[in-house]
Short mmCIF file of C-alpha atoms in Angstrom, two decimals:
data_model
loop_
_atom_site.label_atom_id
_atom_site.label_comp_id
_atom_site.label_asym_id
_atom_site.label_seq_id
_atom_site.Cartn_x
_atom_site.Cartn_y
_atom_site.Cartn_z
CA UNK S 183 -12.87 11.60 6.39
CA UNK S 184 -9.86 12.69 4.31
CA UNK S 185 -7.63 10.78 6.72
CA UNK S 186 -9.65 7.68 6.04
CA UNK S 187 -9.24 7.98 2.29
CA UNK S 188 -5.50 8.22 2.71
CA UNK S 189 -5.40 4.97 4.60
CA UNK S 190 -6.43 3.21 1.42
CA UNK S 191 -3.57 4.46 -0.69
CA UNK S 192 -1.52 1.36 -0.22
CA UNK S 193 1.29 1.04 -2.66
CA UNK S 194 0.83 -2.31 -4.24
CA UNK S 195 3.90 -1.15 -6.05
CA UNK S 196 6.28 -4.06 -5.84
CA UNK S 197 6.63 -5.65 -9.23
CA UNK S 198 7.87 -9.20 -9.06
CA UNK S 199 11.51 -9.92 -9.84
CA UNK S 200 13.00 -13.21 -10.92
CA UNK S 201 15.81 -12.90 -8.34
CA UNK S 202 16.77 -10.96 -5.23
CA UNK S 203 16.87 -7.29 -6.11
CA UNK S 204 15.94 -3.87 -4.76
CA UNK S 205 13.49 -1.62 -6.56
CA UNK S 206 11.76 1.76 -6.50
CA UNK S 207 8.20 2.44 -7.58
CA UNK S 208 5.42 4.98 -8.06
CA UNK S 209 1.71 4.16 -7.83
CA UNK S 210 -1.66 5.75 -8.37
CA UNK S 211 -4.90 4.50 -6.83
CA UNK S 212 -8.65 5.14 -6.88
CA UNK S 213 -11.13 4.60 -4.07
CA UNK S 214 -13.72 1.93 -4.86
CA UNK S 215 -15.72 1.49 -1.65
CA UNK S 216 -15.63 2.41 2.02
CA UNK S 217 -17.29 1.03 5.16
CA UNK S 218 -17.65 3.00 8.40
CA UNK S 219 -18.47 0.82 11.42
CA UNK S 220 -19.45 2.47 14.72
CA UNK S 221 -17.26 1.42 17.63
CA UNK S 222 -18.86 1.65 21.10
CA UNK S 223 -15.45 2.01 22.77
CA UNK S 224 -14.02 4.75 20.58
CA UNK S 225 -13.91 6.29 17.12
CA UNK S 226 -15.46 4.36 14.23
CA UNK S 227 -13.43 1.74 12.41
CA UNK S 228 -13.17 2.63 8.74
CA UNK S 229 -12.32 0.16 5.98
CA UNK S 230 -11.52 1.32 2.47
CA UNK S 231 -10.91 -0.53 -0.79
CA UNK S 232 -8.84 0.73 -3.73
CA UNK S 233 -7.46 -0.39 -7.05
CA UNK S 234 -4.50 1.02 -8.90
CA UNK S 235 -1.39 0.68 -11.02
CA UNK S 236 2.32 0.90 -10.32
CA UNK S 237 5.51 1.41 -12.31
CA UNK S 238 8.65 -0.23 -10.91
CA UNK S 239 12.34 0.21 -11.67
CA UNK S 240 14.74 -2.46 -10.43
CA UNK S 241 18.37 -1.87 -9.44
CA UNK S 242 19.38 -3.71 -12.64
CA UNK S 243 17.55 -1.08 -14.70
CA UNK S 244 14.72 -3.45 -15.66
CA UNK S 245 11.26 -1.92 -15.49
CA UNK S 246 7.86 -3.41 -14.78
CA UNK S 247 4.23 -2.57 -14.20
CA UNK S 248 1.47 -4.09 -12.11
CA UNK S 249 -2.14 -3.70 -11.08
CA UNK S 250 -3.29 -4.00 -7.48
CA UNK S 251 -6.29 -4.25 -5.18
CA UNK S 252 -5.98 -3.16 -1.56
CA UNK S 253 -8.00 -2.96 1.62
CA UNK S 254 -7.07 -0.90 4.66
CA UNK S 255 -8.65 -0.18 8.00
CA UNK S 256 -8.09 2.12 10.93
CA UNK S 257 -6.40 0.65 13.98
CA UNK S 258 -7.61 0.98 17.54
CA UNK S 259 -5.90 3.50 19.84
CA UNK S 260 -3.61 0.86 21.41
CA UNK S 261 -2.04 -0.11 18.08
CA UNK S 262 1.53 0.67 17.06
CA UNK S 263 0.23 1.92 13.66
CA UNK S 264 -2.67 4.22 12.79
CA UNK S 265 -3.85 2.04 9.87
CA UNK S 266 -3.29 -1.48 8.61
CA UNK S 267 -3.64 -2.85 5.10
CA UNK S 268 -3.45 -5.80 2.76
CA UNK S 269 -2.92 -5.82 -1.02
CA UNK S 270 -2.61 -8.32 -3.79
CA UNK S 271 -0.95 -7.39 -7.05
CA UNK S 272 -0.21 -8.92 -10.43
CA UNK S 273 2.73 -7.91 -12.59
CA UNK S 274 2.89 -7.77 -16.38
CA UNK S 275 3.98 -11.46 -16.55
CA UNK S 276 0.99 -12.64 -14.49
CA UNK S 277 3.02 -13.31 -11.32
CA UNK S 278 1.06 -12.50 -8.14
CA UNK S 279 2.19 -11.34 -4.69
CA UNK S 280 0.80 -9.70 -1.56
CA UNK S 281 1.66 -6.89 0.82
CA UNK S 282 0.65 -6.72 4.49
CA UNK S 283 1.40 -3.28 5.94
CA UNK S 284 1.08 -0.71 8.69
CA UNK S 285 1.04 3.08 8.22
CA UNK S 286 1.41 6.26 10.28
CA UNK S 287 0.31 9.80 9.38
CA UNK S 288 3.06 12.31 8.66
CA UNK S 289 1.05 15.52 8.95
CA UNK S 290 -1.59 17.06 11.22
CA UNK S 291 -4.21 17.06 8.44
CA UNK S 292 -3.74 13.29 8.00
CA UNK S 293 -3.35 13.63 4.23
CA UNK S 294 0.02 11.85 4.03
CA UNK S 295 1.36 8.60 5.46
CA UNK S 296 4.54 6.56 5.69
CA UNK S 297 3.98 2.81 5.39
CA UNK S 298 6.04 -0.35 5.93
CA UNK S 299 5.16 -3.85 4.84
CA UNK S 300 6.04 -7.45 4.12
CA UNK S 301 6.00 -8.89 0.60
CA UNK S 302 4.96 -12.49 -0.06
CA UNK S 303 5.16 -14.07 -3.51
CA UNK S 304 2.13 -16.16 -4.46
CA UNK S 305 2.43 -17.42 -8.05
CA UNK S 306 4.69 -17.37 -11.10
CA UNK S 307 8.18 -15.93 -10.69
CA UNK S 308 7.13 -14.56 -7.29
CA UNK S 309 6.18 -17.95 -5.79
CA UNK S 310 8.03 -18.61 -2.53
CA UNK S 311 9.70 -15.20 -2.40
CA UNK S 312 9.55 -12.75 0.50
CA UNK S 313 10.69 -9.19 0.92
CA UNK S 314 10.09 -5.80 2.48
CA UNK S 315 8.60 -2.58 1.16
CA UNK S 316 8.15 1.00 2.39
CA UNK S 317 6.50 4.04 0.83
CA UNK S 318 5.10 7.53 1.30
CA UNK S 319 1.45 8.03 0.28
CA UNK S 320 -0.34 11.30 -0.43
CA UNK S 321 -4.07 11.86 -0.73
CA UNK S 322 -5.11 13.94 -3.74
CA UNK S 323 -7.36 16.98 -3.21
CA UNK S 324 -10.38 15.15 -4.71
CA UNK S 325 -10.39 12.71 -1.77
CA UNK S 326 -10.88 9.75 -4.12
CA UNK S 327 -7.44 9.28 -5.66
CA UNK S 328 -3.91 9.19 -4.39
CA UNK S 329 -0.31 8.53 -5.22
CA UNK S 330 2.65 6.90 -3.54
CA UNK S 331 6.35 6.36 -4.08
CA UNK S 332 8.70 4.01 -2.32
CA UNK S 333 11.33 1.33 -2.29
CA UNK S 334 11.58 -2.36 -1.57
CA UNK S 335 13.69 -5.48 -1.67
CA UNK S 336 12.86 -9.01 -2.79
CA UNK S 337 14.97 -11.52 -0.84
#
């Protein structure tokens, strides 16, 4: 179960930039809901939903914040990743973007993951932009909250 909770700690941490620029970020998230669906051919598929906030620092020194909503789900045993996810986030200017990602566990207890994803700008200063993002996520001991830190690049 603790591995499942970790799968929902998607970063959502990429604040939107007006131009191409790299960034770093930290995020915190809270579990909202979880669905466990039996799978006749293997382990159950688990979907989890979180919300959270991120703080971003761009290479220029500019800083930003955003709020995000994410969903993640366990992958089947033939997948290249252990979990997949999707997030939408809104920065402090109201610009919106999304992240589609895959993650792998980094420890035996499945309480930490490394994730990689694609950024897609949706509205405002993010509209039409793309980029990449990666992060390390850690499940907190309470099993309902988590944190992550990572880096990205808007093209």
